[in-house]
Amino acid sequence: MMLAQISDCHVVEPGRLLFDRIDTAGHLAAAVAHLNRIGPDFVWVTGDLVDSGRPAQYAHLRSMLDRLEAPYAVMPGNHDARETLKAAFADHPYWREGPGNLHYAIEDLPLRLIALDSLVAGESGGRIGEAQLAWLEAKLGEARKRPTVIAVHHPLFASGIVEMDTINLADAEALGAVIERHPQVERILCGHIHRPITARWHGTVVTTAPSVAHQVALRLGPKDPVSWIMEPPACQLHRWSEDSGLVTHQSCIGDYGPMTPFE
């Protein structure tokens, strides 16, 4: 199975640019075309779908995501608005019934996918909360031998990008205590930080995805301000097989010339 992950689309209204400079819709359209050429089995969009949570932004986002040839699922990040997001994708089958956090499980793929909702309205940092952690514990307990991938928008560990580390997942250690009890969790996928990072964490592996538009600059000094930079947009491809487990590739989006065989 090939699971593609795109993240941090930050789509705004048609005809607008983010920061008056970044064509996030154009970048997302390029990412969709890129994935259609690759042909993944499923696409997961791991938060910050739009920039301000407005209905027109979600309509614009959906008009592009619906061009994906693979089935896909979405989940919220800190720039999203829960009810507006869910209304825009109301026909998607994975949502749990009723109001509240937008966490869910997808059960009909070779990998079991569990999305956690870390959005705290009005804040940049994230939190899962006790009720959602209890739901996760129960869900993982239902299928202890099924390989599982969890997605949560906010990172779980300090990256060294100091200002971004202040807006990680606040209750990451409580989540870690749950994960330690469930070795079938093959990977935890995050977004938010607009960079590809890998860390061993509480008995599993956590990866963060780059943005399909702009990146956060890699500045690791203790007083470096957080900055954005137009490094190449990219997605991540998580290839699962029973023989090799879960292997992750980064796939840059853009025209880098033809593939040339080695001679």
PDB file of C-alpha atoms in Angstrom, residues 83-182:
ATOM      1  CA  GLU A  83     -17.608  22.913  11.881  1.00  0.00           C
ATOM      2  CA  THR A  84     -16.829  24.755   8.657  1.00  0.00           C
ATOM      3  CA  LEU A  85     -14.326  22.077   7.668  1.00  0.00           C
ATOM      4  CA  LYS A  86     -16.751  19.236   8.393  1.00  0.00           C
ATOM      5  CA  ALA A  87     -19.554  20.997   6.519  1.00  0.00           C
ATOM      6  CA  ALA A  88     -17.347  21.364   3.452  1.00  0.00           C
ATOM      7  CA  PHE A  89     -16.621  17.609   3.462  1.00  0.00           C
ATOM      8  CA  ALA A  90     -19.932  16.448   4.922  1.00  0.00           C
ATOM      9  CA  ASP A  91     -20.248  13.609   2.417  1.00  0.00           C
ATOM     10  CA  HIS A  92     -16.946  12.017   3.423  1.00  0.00           C
ATOM     11  CA  PRO A  93     -17.683   8.686   5.122  1.00  0.00           C
ATOM     12  CA  TYR A  94     -15.127   8.607   7.939  1.00  0.00           C
ATOM     13  CA  TRP A  95     -16.546  11.313  10.212  1.00  0.00           C
ATOM     14  CA  ARG A  96     -17.918  10.264  13.579  1.00  0.00           C
ATOM     15  CA  GLU A  97     -21.533  11.223  14.209  1.00  0.00           C
ATOM     16  CA  GLY A  98     -22.394  14.279  16.280  1.00  0.00           C
ATOM     17  CA  PRO A  99     -20.533  17.463  17.204  1.00  0.00           C
ATOM     18  CA  GLY A 100     -17.135  17.675  18.860  1.00  0.00           C
ATOM     19  CA  ASN A 101     -13.562  16.918  17.925  1.00  0.00           C
ATOM     20  CA  LEU A 102     -12.922  15.604  14.428  1.00  0.00           C
ATOM     21  CA  HIS A 103     -11.043  12.423  15.302  1.00  0.00           C
ATOM     22  CA  TYR A 104     -11.812   9.237  13.404  1.00  0.00           C
ATOM     23  CA  ALA A 105     -10.573   5.823  12.302  1.00  0.00           C
ATOM     24  CA  ILE A 106     -10.429   4.393   8.769  1.00  0.00           C
ATOM     25  CA  GLU A 107     -10.673   0.630   8.910  1.00  0.00           C
ATOM     26  CA  ASP A 108     -10.904  -0.611   5.307  1.00  0.00           C
ATOM     27  CA  LEU A 109      -7.263  -0.260   4.194  1.00  0.00           C
ATOM     28  CA  PRO A 110      -4.253  -2.565   4.726  1.00  0.00           C
ATOM     29  CA  LEU A 111      -3.067   0.023   7.271  1.00  0.00           C
ATOM     30  CA  ARG A 112      -5.459   1.175   9.955  1.00  0.00           C
ATOM     31  CA  LEU A 113      -5.524   4.987   9.940  1.00  0.00           C
ATOM     32  CA  ILE A 114      -6.419   6.995  13.056  1.00  0.00           C
ATOM     33  CA  ALA A 115      -6.711  10.780  12.933  1.00  0.00           C
ATOM     34  CA  LEU A 116      -6.496  12.858  16.107  1.00  0.00           C
ATOM     35  CA  ASP A 117      -7.832  16.397  16.387  1.00  0.00           C
ATOM     36  CA  SER A 118      -5.347  18.713  18.112  1.00  0.00           C
ATOM     37  CA  LEU A 119      -7.057  22.013  17.239  1.00  0.00           C
ATOM     38  CA  VAL A 120      -7.504  24.476  20.114  1.00  0.00           C
ATOM     39  CA  ALA A 121      -9.691  27.292  18.803  1.00  0.00           C
ATOM     40  CA  GLY A 122      -7.893  30.617  18.796  1.00  0.00           C
ATOM     41  CA  GLU A 123      -4.487  29.152  19.627  1.00  0.00           C
ATOM     42  CA  SER A 124      -1.489  28.126  17.542  1.00  0.00           C
ATOM     43  CA  GLY A 125      -0.454  25.256  19.806  1.00  0.00           C
ATOM     44  CA  GLY A 126      -2.384  22.021  20.074  1.00  0.00           C
ATOM     45  CA  ARG A 127      -3.975  19.709  22.617  1.00  0.00           C
ATOM     46  CA  ILE A 128      -5.785  16.359  22.334  1.00  0.00           C
ATOM     47  CA  GLY A 129      -7.510  16.213  25.715  1.00  0.00           C
ATOM     48  CA  GLU A 130      -8.454  13.381  28.054  1.00  0.00           C
ATOM     49  CA  ALA A 131     -11.633  12.305  26.265  1.00  0.00           C
ATOM     50  CA  GLN A 132      -9.875  11.878  22.933  1.00  0.00           C
ATOM     51  CA  LEU A 133      -6.970  10.021  24.574  1.00  0.00           C
ATOM     52  CA  ALA A 134      -9.458   7.615  26.174  1.00  0.00           C
ATOM     53  CA  TRP A 135     -11.085   7.084  22.753  1.00  0.00           C
ATOM     54  CA  LEU A 136      -7.665   6.372  21.239  1.00  0.00           C
ATOM     55  CA  GLU A 137      -6.799   3.883  23.980  1.00  0.00           C
ATOM     56  CA  ALA A 138     -10.050   2.038  23.341  1.00  0.00           C
ATOM     57  CA  LYS A 139      -9.601   2.088  19.568  1.00  0.00           C
ATOM     58  CA  LEU A 140      -6.066   0.743  19.736  1.00  0.00           C
ATOM     59  CA  GLY A 141      -7.221  -1.925  22.156  1.00  0.00           C
ATOM     60  CA  GLU A 142      -9.771  -3.190  19.636  1.00  0.00           C
ATOM     61  CA  ALA A 143      -7.127  -4.293  17.146  1.00  0.00           C
ATOM     62  CA  ARG A 144      -3.801  -4.936  18.851  1.00  0.00           C
ATOM     63  CA  LYS A 145      -2.311  -6.814  15.905  1.00  0.00           C
ATOM     64  CA  ARG A 146      -3.356  -4.481  13.085  1.00  0.00           C
ATOM     65  CA  PRO A 147      -0.590  -2.211  11.780  1.00  0.00           C
ATOM     66  CA  THR A 148      -1.728   1.321  12.535  1.00  0.00           C
ATOM     67  CA  VAL A 149      -0.695   4.801  11.492  1.00  0.00           C
ATOM     68  CA  ILE A 150      -1.813   7.787  13.575  1.00  0.00           C
ATOM     69  CA  ALA A 151      -1.932  11.364  12.312  1.00  0.00           C
ATOM     70  CA  VAL A 152      -1.992  14.471  14.512  1.00  0.00           C
ATOM     71  CA  HIS A 153      -1.302  17.934  13.137  1.00  0.00           C
ATOM     72  CA  HIS A 154       0.961  19.265  15.911  1.00  0.00           C
ATOM     73  CA  PRO A 155       4.442  17.762  16.397  1.00  0.00           C
ATOM     74  CA  LEU A 156       5.192  15.770  19.530  1.00  0.00           C
ATOM     75  CA  PHE A 157       8.870  16.576  20.085  1.00  0.00           C
ATOM     76  CA  ALA A 158      11.216  19.566  20.149  1.00  0.00           C
ATOM     77  CA  SER A 159      12.722  20.174  16.728  1.00  0.00           C
ATOM     78  CA  GLY A 160      15.233  22.845  17.726  1.00  0.00           C
ATOM     79  CA  ILE A 161      13.344  25.526  15.783  1.00  0.00           C
ATOM     80  CA  VAL A 162      12.707  27.388  19.001  1.00  0.00           C
ATOM     81  CA  GLU A 163       9.610  29.443  18.242  1.00  0.00           C
ATOM     82  CA  MET A 164       7.852  26.522  16.562  1.00  0.00           C
ATOM     83  CA  ASP A 165       8.635  24.318  19.562  1.00  0.00           C
ATOM     84  CA  THR A 166       6.529  26.623  21.755  1.00  0.00           C
ATOM     85  CA  ILE A 167       3.398  25.668  19.780  1.00  0.00           C
ATOM     86  CA  ASN A 168       3.708  21.878  19.677  1.00  0.00           C
ATOM     87  CA  LEU A 169       1.209  19.424  21.161  1.00  0.00           C
ATOM     88  CA  ALA A 170       0.818  20.419  24.822  1.00  0.00           C
ATOM     89  CA  ASP A 171      -0.210  16.954  26.057  1.00  0.00           C
ATOM     90  CA  ALA A 172       2.266  14.986  23.977  1.00  0.00           C
ATOM     91  CA  GLU A 173       3.549  13.023  26.980  1.00  0.00           C
ATOM     92  CA  ALA A 174       0.030  11.817  27.801  1.00  0.00           C
ATOM     93  CA  LEU A 175      -0.274  10.633  24.207  1.00  0.00           C
ATOM     94  CA  GLY A 176       3.126   8.969  24.503  1.00  0.00           C
ATOM     95  CA  ALA A 177       1.948   6.958  27.501  1.00  0.00           C
ATOM     96  CA  VAL A 178      -0.878   5.536  25.370  1.00  0.00           C
ATOM     97  CA  ILE A 179       1.422   4.782  22.446  1.00  0.00           C
ATOM     98  CA  GLU A 180       3.867   2.858  24.645  1.00  0.00           C
ATOM     99  CA  ARG A 181       1.111   0.364  25.424  1.00  0.00           C
ATOM    100  CA  HIS A 182       0.385  -0.338  21.743  1.00  0.00           C
TER     101      HIS A 182
END
